[in-house]
PDB file of C-alpha atoms in Angstrom:
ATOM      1  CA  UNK A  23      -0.578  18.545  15.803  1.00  0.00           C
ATOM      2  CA  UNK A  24      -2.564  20.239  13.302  1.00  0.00           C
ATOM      3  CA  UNK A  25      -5.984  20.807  11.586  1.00  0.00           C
ATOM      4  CA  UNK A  26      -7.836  17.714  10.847  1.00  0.00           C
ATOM      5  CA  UNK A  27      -7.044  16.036   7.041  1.00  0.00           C
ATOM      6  CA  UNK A  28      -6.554  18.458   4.522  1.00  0.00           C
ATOM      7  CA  UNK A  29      -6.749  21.669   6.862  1.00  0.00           C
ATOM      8  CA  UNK A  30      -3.190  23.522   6.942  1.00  0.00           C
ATOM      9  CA  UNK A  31      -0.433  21.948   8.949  1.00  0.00           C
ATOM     10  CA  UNK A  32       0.984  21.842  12.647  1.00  0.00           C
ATOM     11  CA  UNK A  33       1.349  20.142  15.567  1.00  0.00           C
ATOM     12  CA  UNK A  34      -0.010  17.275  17.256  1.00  0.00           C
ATOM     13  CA  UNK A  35       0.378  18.336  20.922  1.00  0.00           C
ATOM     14  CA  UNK A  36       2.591  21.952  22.109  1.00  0.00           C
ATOM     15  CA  UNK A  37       1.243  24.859  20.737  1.00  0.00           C
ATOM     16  CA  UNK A  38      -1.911  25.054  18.876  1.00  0.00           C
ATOM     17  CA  UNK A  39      -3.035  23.716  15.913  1.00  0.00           C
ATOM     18  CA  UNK A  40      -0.217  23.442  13.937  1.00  0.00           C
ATOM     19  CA  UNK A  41       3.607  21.338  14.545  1.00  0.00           C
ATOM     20  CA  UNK A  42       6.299  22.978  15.913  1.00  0.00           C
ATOM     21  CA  UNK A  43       7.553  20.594  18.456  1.00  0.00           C
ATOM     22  CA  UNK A  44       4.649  18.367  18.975  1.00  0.00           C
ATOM     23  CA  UNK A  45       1.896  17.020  17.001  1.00  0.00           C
ATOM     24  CA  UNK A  46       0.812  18.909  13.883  1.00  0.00           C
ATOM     25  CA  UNK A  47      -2.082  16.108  12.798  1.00  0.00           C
ATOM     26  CA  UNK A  48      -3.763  17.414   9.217  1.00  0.00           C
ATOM     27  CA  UNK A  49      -3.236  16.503   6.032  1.00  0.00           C
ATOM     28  CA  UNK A  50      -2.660  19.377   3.598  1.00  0.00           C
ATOM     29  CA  UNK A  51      -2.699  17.806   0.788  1.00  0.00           C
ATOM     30  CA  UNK A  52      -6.469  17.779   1.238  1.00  0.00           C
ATOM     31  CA  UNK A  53      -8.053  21.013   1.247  1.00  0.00           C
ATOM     32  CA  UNK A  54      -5.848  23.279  -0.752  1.00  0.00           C
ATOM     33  CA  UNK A  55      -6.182  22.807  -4.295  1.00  0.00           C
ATOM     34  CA  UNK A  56      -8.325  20.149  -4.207  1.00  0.00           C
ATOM     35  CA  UNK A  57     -11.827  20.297  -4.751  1.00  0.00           C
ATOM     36  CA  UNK A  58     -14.495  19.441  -1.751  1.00  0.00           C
ATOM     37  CA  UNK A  59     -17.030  16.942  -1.864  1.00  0.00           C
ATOM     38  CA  UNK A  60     -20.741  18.414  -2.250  1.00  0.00           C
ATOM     39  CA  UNK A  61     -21.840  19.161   1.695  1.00  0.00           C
ATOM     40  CA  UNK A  62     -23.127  16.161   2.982  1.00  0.00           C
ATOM     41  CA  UNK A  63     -21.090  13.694   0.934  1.00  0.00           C
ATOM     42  CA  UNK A  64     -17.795  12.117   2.796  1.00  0.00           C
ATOM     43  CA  UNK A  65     -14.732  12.118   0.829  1.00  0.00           C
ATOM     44  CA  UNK A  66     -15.000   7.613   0.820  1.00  0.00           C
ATOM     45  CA  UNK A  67     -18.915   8.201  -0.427  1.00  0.00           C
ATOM     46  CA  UNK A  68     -17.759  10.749  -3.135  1.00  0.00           C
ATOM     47  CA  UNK A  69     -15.124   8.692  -4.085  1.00  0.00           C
ATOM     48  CA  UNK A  70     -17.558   5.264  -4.924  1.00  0.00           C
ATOM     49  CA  UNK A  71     -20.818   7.761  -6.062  1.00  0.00           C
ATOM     50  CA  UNK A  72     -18.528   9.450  -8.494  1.00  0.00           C
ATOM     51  CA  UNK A  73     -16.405   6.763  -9.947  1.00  0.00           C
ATOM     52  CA  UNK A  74     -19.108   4.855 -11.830  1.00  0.00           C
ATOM     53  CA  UNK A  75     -17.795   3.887 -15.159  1.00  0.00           C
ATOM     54  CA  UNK A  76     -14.267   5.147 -14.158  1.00  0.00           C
ATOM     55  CA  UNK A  77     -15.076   2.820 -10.992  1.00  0.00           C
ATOM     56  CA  UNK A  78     -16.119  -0.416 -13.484  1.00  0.00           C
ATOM     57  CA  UNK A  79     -12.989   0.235 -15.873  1.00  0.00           C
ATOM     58  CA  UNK A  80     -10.329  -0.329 -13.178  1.00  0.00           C
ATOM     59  CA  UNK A  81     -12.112  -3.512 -11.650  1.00  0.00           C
ATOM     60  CA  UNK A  82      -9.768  -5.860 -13.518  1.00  0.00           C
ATOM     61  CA  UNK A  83      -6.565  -3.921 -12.228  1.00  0.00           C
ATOM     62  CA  UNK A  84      -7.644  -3.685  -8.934  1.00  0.00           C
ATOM     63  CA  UNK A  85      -8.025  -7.483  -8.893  1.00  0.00           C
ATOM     64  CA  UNK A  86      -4.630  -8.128 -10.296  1.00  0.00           C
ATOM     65  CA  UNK A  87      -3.115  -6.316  -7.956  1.00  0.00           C
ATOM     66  CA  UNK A  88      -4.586  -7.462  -4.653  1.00  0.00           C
ATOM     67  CA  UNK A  89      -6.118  -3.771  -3.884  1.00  0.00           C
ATOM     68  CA  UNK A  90     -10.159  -5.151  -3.722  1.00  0.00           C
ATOM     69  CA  UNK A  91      -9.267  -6.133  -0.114  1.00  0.00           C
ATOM     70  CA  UNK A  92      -8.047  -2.633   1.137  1.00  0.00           C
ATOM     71  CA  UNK A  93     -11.027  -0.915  -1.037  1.00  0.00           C
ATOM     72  CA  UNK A  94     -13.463  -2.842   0.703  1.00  0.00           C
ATOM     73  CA  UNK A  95     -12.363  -1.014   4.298  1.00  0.00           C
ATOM     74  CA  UNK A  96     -12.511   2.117   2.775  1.00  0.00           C
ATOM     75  CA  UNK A  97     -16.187   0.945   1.903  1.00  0.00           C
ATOM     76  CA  UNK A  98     -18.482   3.299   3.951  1.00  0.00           C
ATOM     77  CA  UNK A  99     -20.242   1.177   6.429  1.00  0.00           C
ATOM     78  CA  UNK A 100     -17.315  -1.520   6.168  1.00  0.00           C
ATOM     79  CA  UNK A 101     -15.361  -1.069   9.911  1.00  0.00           C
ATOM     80  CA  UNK A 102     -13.859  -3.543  11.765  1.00  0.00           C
ATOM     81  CA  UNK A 103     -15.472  -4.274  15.382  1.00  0.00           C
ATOM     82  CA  UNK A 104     -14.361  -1.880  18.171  1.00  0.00           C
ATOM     83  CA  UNK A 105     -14.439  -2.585  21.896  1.00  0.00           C
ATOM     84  CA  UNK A 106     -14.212   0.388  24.246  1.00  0.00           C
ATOM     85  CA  UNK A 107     -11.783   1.170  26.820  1.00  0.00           C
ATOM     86  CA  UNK A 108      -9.061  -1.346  24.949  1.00  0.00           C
ATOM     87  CA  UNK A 109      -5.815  -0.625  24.036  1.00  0.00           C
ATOM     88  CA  UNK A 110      -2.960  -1.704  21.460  1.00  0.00           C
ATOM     89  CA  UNK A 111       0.324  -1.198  24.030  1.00  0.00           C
ATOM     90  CA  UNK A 112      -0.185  -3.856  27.293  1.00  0.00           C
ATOM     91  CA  UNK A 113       0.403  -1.434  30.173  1.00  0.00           C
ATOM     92  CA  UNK A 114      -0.789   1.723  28.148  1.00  0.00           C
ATOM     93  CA  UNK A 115      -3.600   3.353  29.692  1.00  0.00           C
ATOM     94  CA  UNK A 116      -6.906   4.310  27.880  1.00  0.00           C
ATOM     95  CA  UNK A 117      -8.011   7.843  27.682  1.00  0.00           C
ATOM     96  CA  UNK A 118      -9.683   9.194  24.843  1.00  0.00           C
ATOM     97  CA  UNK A 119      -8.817  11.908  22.149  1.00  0.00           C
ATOM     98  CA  UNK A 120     -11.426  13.963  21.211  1.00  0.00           C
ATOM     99  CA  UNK A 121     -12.952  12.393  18.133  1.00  0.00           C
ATOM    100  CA  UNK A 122     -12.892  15.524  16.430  1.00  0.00           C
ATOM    101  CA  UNK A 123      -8.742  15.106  16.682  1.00  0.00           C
ATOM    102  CA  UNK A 124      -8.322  12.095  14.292  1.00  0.00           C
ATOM    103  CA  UNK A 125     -10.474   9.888  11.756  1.00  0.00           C
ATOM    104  CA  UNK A 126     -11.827   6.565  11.864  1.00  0.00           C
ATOM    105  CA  UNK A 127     -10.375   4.027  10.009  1.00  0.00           C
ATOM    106  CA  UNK A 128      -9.062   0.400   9.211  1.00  0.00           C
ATOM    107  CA  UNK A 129      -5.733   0.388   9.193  1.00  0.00           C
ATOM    108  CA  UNK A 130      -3.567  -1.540   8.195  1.00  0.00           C
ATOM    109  CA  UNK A 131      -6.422  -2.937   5.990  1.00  0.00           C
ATOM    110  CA  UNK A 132      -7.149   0.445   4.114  1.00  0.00           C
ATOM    111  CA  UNK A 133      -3.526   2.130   5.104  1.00  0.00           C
ATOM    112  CA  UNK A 134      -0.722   0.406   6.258  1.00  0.00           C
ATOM    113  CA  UNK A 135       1.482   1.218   8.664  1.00  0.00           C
ATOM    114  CA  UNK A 136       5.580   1.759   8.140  1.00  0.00           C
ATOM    115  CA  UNK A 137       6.366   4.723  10.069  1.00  0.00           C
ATOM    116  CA  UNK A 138       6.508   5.890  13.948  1.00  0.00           C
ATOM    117  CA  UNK A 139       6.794   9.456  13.967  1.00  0.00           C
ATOM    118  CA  UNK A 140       8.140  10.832  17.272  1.00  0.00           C
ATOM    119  CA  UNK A 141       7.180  14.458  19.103  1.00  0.00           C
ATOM    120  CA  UNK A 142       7.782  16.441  21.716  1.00  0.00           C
ATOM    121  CA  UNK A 143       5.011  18.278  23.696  1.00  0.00           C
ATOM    122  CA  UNK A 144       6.745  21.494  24.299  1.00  0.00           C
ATOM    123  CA  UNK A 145       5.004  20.588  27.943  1.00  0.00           C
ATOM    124  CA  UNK A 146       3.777  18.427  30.418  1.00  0.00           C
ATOM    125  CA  UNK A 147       1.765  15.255  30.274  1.00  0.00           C
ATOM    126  CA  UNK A 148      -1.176  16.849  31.701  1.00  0.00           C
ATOM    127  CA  UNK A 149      -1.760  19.351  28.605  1.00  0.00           C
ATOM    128  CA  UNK A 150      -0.717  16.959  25.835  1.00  0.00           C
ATOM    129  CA  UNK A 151      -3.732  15.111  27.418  1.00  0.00           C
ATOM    130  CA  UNK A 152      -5.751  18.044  27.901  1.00  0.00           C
ATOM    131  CA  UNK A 153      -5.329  19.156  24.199  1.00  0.00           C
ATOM    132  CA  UNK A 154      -5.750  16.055  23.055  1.00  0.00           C
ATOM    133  CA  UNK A 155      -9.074  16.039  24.436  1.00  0.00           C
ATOM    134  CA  UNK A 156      -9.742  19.627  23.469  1.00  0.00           C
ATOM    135  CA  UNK A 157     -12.210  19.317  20.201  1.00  0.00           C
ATOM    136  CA  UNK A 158     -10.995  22.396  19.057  1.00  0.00           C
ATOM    137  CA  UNK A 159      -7.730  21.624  19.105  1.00  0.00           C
ATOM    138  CA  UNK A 160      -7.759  19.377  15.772  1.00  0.00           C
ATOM    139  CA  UNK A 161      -4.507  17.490  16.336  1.00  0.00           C
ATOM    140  CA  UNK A 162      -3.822  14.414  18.312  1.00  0.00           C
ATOM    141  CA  UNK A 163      -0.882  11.673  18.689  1.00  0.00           C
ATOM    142  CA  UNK A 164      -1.990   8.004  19.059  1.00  0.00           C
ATOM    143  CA  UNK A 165       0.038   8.018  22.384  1.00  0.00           C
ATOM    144  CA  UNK A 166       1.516   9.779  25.229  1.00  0.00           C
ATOM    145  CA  UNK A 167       5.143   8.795  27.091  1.00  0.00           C
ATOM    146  CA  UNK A 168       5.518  10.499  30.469  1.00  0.00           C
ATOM    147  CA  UNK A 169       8.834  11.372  31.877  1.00  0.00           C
ATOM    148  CA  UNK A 170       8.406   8.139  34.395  1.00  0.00           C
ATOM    149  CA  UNK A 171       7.430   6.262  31.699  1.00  0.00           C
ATOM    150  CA  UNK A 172       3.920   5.710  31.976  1.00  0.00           C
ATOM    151  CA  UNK A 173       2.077   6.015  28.672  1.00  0.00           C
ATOM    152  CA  UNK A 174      -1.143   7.108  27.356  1.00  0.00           C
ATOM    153  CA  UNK A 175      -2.938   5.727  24.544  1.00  0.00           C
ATOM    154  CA  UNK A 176      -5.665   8.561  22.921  1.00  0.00           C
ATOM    155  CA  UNK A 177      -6.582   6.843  19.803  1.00  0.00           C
ATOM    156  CA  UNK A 178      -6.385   3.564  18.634  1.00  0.00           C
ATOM    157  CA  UNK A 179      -3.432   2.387  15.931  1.00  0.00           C
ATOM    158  CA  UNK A 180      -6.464   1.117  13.745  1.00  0.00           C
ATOM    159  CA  UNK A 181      -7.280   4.957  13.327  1.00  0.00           C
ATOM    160  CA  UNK A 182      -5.811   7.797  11.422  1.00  0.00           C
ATOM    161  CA  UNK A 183      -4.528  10.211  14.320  1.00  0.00           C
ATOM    162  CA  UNK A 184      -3.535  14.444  13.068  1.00  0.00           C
ATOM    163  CA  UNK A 185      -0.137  14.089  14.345  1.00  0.00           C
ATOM    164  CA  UNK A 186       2.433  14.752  11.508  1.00  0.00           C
ATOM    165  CA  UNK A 187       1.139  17.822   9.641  1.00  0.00           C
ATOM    166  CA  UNK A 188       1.089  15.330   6.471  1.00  0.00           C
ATOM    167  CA  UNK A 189      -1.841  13.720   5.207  1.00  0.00           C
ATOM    168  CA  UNK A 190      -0.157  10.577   4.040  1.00  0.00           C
ATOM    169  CA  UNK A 191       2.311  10.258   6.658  1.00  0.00           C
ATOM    170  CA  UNK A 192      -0.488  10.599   9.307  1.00  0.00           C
ATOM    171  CA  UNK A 193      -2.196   7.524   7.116  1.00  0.00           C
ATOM    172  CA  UNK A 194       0.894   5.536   7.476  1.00  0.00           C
ATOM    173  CA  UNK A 195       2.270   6.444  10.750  1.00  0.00           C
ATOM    174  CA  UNK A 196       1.613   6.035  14.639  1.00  0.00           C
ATOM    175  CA  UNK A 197       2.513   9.123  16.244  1.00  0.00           C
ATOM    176  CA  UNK A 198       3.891   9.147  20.141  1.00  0.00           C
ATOM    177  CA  UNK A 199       3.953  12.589  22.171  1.00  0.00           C
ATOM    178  CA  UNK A 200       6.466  12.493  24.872  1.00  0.00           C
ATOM    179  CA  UNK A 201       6.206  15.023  27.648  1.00  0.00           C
ATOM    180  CA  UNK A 202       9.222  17.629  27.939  1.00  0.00           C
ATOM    181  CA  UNK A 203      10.804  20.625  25.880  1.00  0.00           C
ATOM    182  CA  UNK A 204      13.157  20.409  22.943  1.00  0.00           C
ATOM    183  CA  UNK A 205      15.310  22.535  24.925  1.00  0.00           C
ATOM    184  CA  UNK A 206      15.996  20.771  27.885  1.00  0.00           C
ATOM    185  CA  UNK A 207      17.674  17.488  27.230  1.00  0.00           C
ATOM    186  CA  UNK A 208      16.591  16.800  31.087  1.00  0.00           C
ATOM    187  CA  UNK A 209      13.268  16.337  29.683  1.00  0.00           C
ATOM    188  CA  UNK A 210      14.259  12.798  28.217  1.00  0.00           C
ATOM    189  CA  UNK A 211      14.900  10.340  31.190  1.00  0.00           C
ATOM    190  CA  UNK A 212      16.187   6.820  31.183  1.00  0.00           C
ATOM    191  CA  UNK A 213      12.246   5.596  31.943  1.00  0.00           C
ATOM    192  CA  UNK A 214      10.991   7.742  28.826  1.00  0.00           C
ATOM    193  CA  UNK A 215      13.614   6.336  26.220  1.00  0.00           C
ATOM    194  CA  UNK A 216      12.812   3.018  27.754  1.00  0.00           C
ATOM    195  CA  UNK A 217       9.440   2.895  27.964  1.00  0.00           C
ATOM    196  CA  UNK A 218       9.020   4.090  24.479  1.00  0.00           C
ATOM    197  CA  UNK A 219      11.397   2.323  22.766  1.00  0.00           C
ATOM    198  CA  UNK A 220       9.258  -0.572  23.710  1.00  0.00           C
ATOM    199  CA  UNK A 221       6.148   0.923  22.425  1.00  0.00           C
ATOM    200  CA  UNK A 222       8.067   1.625  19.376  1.00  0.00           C
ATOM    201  CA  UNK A 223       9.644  -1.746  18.879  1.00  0.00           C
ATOM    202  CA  UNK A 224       5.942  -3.659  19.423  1.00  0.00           C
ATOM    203  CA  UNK A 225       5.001  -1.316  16.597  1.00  0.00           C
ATOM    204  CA  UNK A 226       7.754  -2.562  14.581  1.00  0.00           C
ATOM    205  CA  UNK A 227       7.425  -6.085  14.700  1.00  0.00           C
ATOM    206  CA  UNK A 228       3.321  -5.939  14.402  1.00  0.00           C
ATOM    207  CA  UNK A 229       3.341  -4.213  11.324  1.00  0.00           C
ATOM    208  CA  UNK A 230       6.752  -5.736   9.700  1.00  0.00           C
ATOM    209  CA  UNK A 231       8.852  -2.713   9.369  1.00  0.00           C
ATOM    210  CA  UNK A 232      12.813  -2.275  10.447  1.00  0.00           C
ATOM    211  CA  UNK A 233      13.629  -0.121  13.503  1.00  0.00           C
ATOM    212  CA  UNK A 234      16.033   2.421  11.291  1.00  0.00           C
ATOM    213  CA  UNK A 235      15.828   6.408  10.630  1.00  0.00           C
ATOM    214  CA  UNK A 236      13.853   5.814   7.825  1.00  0.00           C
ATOM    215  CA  UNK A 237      11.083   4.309   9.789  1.00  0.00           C
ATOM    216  CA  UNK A 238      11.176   5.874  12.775  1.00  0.00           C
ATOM    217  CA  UNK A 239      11.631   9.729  12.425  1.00  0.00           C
ATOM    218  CA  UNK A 240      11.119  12.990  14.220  1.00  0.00           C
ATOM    219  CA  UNK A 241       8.110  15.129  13.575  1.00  0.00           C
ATOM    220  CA  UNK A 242      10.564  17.235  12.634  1.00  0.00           C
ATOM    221  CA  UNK A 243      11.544  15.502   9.123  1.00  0.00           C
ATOM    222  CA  UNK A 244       7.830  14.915   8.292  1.00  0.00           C
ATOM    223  CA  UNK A 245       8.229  16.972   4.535  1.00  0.00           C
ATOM    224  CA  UNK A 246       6.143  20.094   4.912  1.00  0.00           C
ATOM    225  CA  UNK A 247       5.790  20.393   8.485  1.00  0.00           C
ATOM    226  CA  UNK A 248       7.092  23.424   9.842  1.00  0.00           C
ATOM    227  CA  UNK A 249       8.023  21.588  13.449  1.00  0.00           C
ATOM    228  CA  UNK A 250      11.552  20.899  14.901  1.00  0.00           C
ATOM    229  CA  UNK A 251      10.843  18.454  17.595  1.00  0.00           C
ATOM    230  CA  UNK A 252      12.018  16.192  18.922  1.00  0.00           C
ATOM    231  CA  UNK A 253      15.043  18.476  18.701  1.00  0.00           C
ATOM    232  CA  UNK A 254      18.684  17.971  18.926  1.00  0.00           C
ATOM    233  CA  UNK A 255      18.598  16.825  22.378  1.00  0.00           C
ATOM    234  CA  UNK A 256      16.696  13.342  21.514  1.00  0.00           C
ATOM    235  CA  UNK A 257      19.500  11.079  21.542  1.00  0.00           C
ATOM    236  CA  UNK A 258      18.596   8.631  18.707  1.00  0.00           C
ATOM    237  CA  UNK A 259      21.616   6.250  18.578  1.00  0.00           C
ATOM    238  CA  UNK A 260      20.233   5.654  22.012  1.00  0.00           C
ATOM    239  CA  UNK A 261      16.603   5.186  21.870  1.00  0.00           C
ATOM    240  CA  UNK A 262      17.009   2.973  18.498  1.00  0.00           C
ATOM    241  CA  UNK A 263      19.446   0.504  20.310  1.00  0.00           C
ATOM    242  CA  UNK A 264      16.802   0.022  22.794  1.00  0.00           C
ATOM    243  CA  UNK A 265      14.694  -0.275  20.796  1.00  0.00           C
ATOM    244  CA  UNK A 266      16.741  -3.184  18.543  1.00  0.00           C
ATOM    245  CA  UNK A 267      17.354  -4.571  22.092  1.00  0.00           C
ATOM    246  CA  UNK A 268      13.403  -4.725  22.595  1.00  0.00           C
ATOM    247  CA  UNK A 269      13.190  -6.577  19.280  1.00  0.00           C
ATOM    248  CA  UNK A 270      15.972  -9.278  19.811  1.00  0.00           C
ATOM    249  CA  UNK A 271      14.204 -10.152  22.847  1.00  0.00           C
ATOM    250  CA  UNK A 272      12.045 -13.453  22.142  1.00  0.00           C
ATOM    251  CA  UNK A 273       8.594 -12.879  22.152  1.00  0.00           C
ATOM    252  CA  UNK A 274       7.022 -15.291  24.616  1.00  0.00           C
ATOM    253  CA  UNK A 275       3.277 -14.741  24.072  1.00  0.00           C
ATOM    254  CA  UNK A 276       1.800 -12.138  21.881  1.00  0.00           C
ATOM    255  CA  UNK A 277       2.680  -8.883  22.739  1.00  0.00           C
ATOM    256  CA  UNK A 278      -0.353  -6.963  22.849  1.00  0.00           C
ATOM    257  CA  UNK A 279      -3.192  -9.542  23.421  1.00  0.00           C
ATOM    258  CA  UNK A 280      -6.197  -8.595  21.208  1.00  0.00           C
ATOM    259  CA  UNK A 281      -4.593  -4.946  20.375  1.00  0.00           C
ATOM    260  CA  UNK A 282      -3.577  -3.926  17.495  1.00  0.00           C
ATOM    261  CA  UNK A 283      -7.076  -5.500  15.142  1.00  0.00           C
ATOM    262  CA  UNK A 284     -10.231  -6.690  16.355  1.00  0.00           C
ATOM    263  CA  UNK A 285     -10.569  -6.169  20.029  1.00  0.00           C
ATOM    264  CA  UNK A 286      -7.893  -4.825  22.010  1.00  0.00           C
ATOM    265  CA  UNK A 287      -5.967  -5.718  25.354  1.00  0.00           C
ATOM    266  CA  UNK A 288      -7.799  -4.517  28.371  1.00  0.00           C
ATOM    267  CA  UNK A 289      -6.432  -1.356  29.592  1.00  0.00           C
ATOM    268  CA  UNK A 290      -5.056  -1.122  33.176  1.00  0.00           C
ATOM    269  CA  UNK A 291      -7.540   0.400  35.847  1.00  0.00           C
ATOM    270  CA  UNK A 292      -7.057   3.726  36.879  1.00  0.00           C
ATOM    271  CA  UNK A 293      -8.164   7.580  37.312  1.00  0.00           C
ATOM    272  CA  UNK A 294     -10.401   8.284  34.651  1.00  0.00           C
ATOM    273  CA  UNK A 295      -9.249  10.126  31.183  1.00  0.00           C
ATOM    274  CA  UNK A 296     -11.269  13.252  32.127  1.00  0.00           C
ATOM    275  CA  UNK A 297      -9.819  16.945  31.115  1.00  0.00           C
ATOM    276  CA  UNK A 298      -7.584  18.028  33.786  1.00  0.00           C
ATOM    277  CA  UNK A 299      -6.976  14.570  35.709  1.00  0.00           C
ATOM    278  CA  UNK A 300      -3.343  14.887  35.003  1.00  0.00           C
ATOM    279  CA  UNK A 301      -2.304  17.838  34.317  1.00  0.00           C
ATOM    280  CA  UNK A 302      -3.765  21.420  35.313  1.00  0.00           C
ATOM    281  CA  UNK A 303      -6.860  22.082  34.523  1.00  0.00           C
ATOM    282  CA  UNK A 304      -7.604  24.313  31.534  1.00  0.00           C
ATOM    283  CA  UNK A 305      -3.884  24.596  30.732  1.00  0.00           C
ATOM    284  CA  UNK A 306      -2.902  25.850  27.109  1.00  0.00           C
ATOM    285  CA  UNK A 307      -0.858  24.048  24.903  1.00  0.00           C
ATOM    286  CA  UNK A 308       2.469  25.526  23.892  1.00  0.00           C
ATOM    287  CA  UNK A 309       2.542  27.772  21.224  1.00  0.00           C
ATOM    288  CA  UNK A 310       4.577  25.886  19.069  1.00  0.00           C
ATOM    289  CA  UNK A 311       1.995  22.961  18.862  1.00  0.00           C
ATOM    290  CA  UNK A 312      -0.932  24.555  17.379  1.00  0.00           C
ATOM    291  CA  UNK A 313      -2.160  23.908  13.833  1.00  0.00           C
ATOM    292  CA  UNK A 314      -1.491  20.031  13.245  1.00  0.00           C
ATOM    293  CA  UNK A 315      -2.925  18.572   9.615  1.00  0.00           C
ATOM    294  CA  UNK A 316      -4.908  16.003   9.467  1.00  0.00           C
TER     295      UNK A 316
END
């Protein structure tokens, strides 16, 4: 993953803070070449202190056009309630990213949602989740497929996760890590291509989007990022059949019960997201994942 929004590029899980084969997270497109907010002032508050008569001037285009509703999320103080320990995926298990690895938001209310970006950790679960948690890491994926098929969810869909190593693609996208190496097409098992292409296909039909290659890509076409994952190995005729498959299946009850918006679905019970529960403690990413933008 990367740096945070607006700090460089990279990746989201594998090496460091930058994306190679995993998550690259920041946002360049903040940060270089554009000037900073004063210290203390967020980029939202800087935005609405700033704008006055610029702000008044656009009122009547912003009505016309429908955008009043996503300004108001992007509001400071305007956030939609939060329960913890919930998750968007039924089945996923909760265990927190560092906050420090992706930024609080509304979405889709103040950025929708049309893209599933898909990485590689160039490793095991256990460090994805490790880094994840690791503050100074500065990149993050929203979720985390292991080779069995279990998954992971770090941080919520509502918020903006430093996966992509692209500002606006983060903003649009949720990003899933899956454990393995670009390398070794043994990484991807029959449970991991299931697994997520059920993850991916609930994204899909919450948000409205088609299950094609221009919606659901690989890290590795995010523009600007300087990552190759999920490599030539992924098989993606494969995974987007099953996912199609997943989608032509009728839904039967809501697929993820109070996820995905106000609330969340309850996640399972289970050992505790705590550094070093699942994988070995204090074990470095791959060096092709550090340096993800935000």
């Amino acid at each position: 993953m990367g740096k945070r929004d607006g700090d460089g590029g990279g990746d989201s899980a594998g090496t460091g803070r930058a994306d190679g084969a995993g998550t690259s997270g920041g946002e360049p497109s903040e940060g270089r070449g554009a000037a900073a907010p004063a210290p203390g002032l967020t980029r939202r508050r800087a935005l609405w202190i700033g704008g006055g008569g610029a702000a008044a001037a656009g009122v009547a285009a912003l009505v016309a056009s429908g955008e009043p509703a996503r300004w108001w999320w992007l509001l400071p103080g305007n956030e939609k309630p939060r329960t913890s320990g919930v998750v968007d995926f039924r089945g996923a298990q909760w265990i927190a990213a560092s906050p420090e690895n992706y930024r609080r938001a509304d979405r889709p209310a103040d950025y929708g949602i049309d893209r599933v970006v898909i990485h590689v950790v160039q490793g095991s679960y256990g460090t994805a989740l490790d880094v994840f948690q690791d503050p100074y890491h500065e990149a993050a994926a929203h979720y985390v497929v292991r080779k069995d098929g279990h998954i992971a969810q770090m941080i919520r869909e509502l918020d903006v996760a430093f996966h992509a190593g692209n500002r606006g693609y983060n903003e649009r996208s949720v990003g899933i890590e899956h454990e393995g190496y670009v390398d070794r097409p043994e990484s991807f098992t029959a449970a991991m291509y299931a697994s997520s292409a059920r993850l991916t296909a609930g994204i899909c039909r919450h948000y409205g989007f088609p299950a094609d290659r221009e919606h659901i890509v690989g890290h590795g076409e995010v523009p600007g990022t300087d990552h190759t994952d999920p490599g030539k190995h992924w098989d993606w005729d494969r995974y987007l059949g099953l996912v199609r498959a997943e989608l032509r299946r009728p839904v039967q009850k809501p697929p993820h019960p109070g996820g995905r918006g106000n609330g969340g679905a309850q996640a399972p019970t289970g050992a505790p997201g705590t550094p070093g529960t699942f994988g070995t403690p204090g074990a470095t990413p791959a060096p092709e994942h550090r340096g993800a933008t935000r």
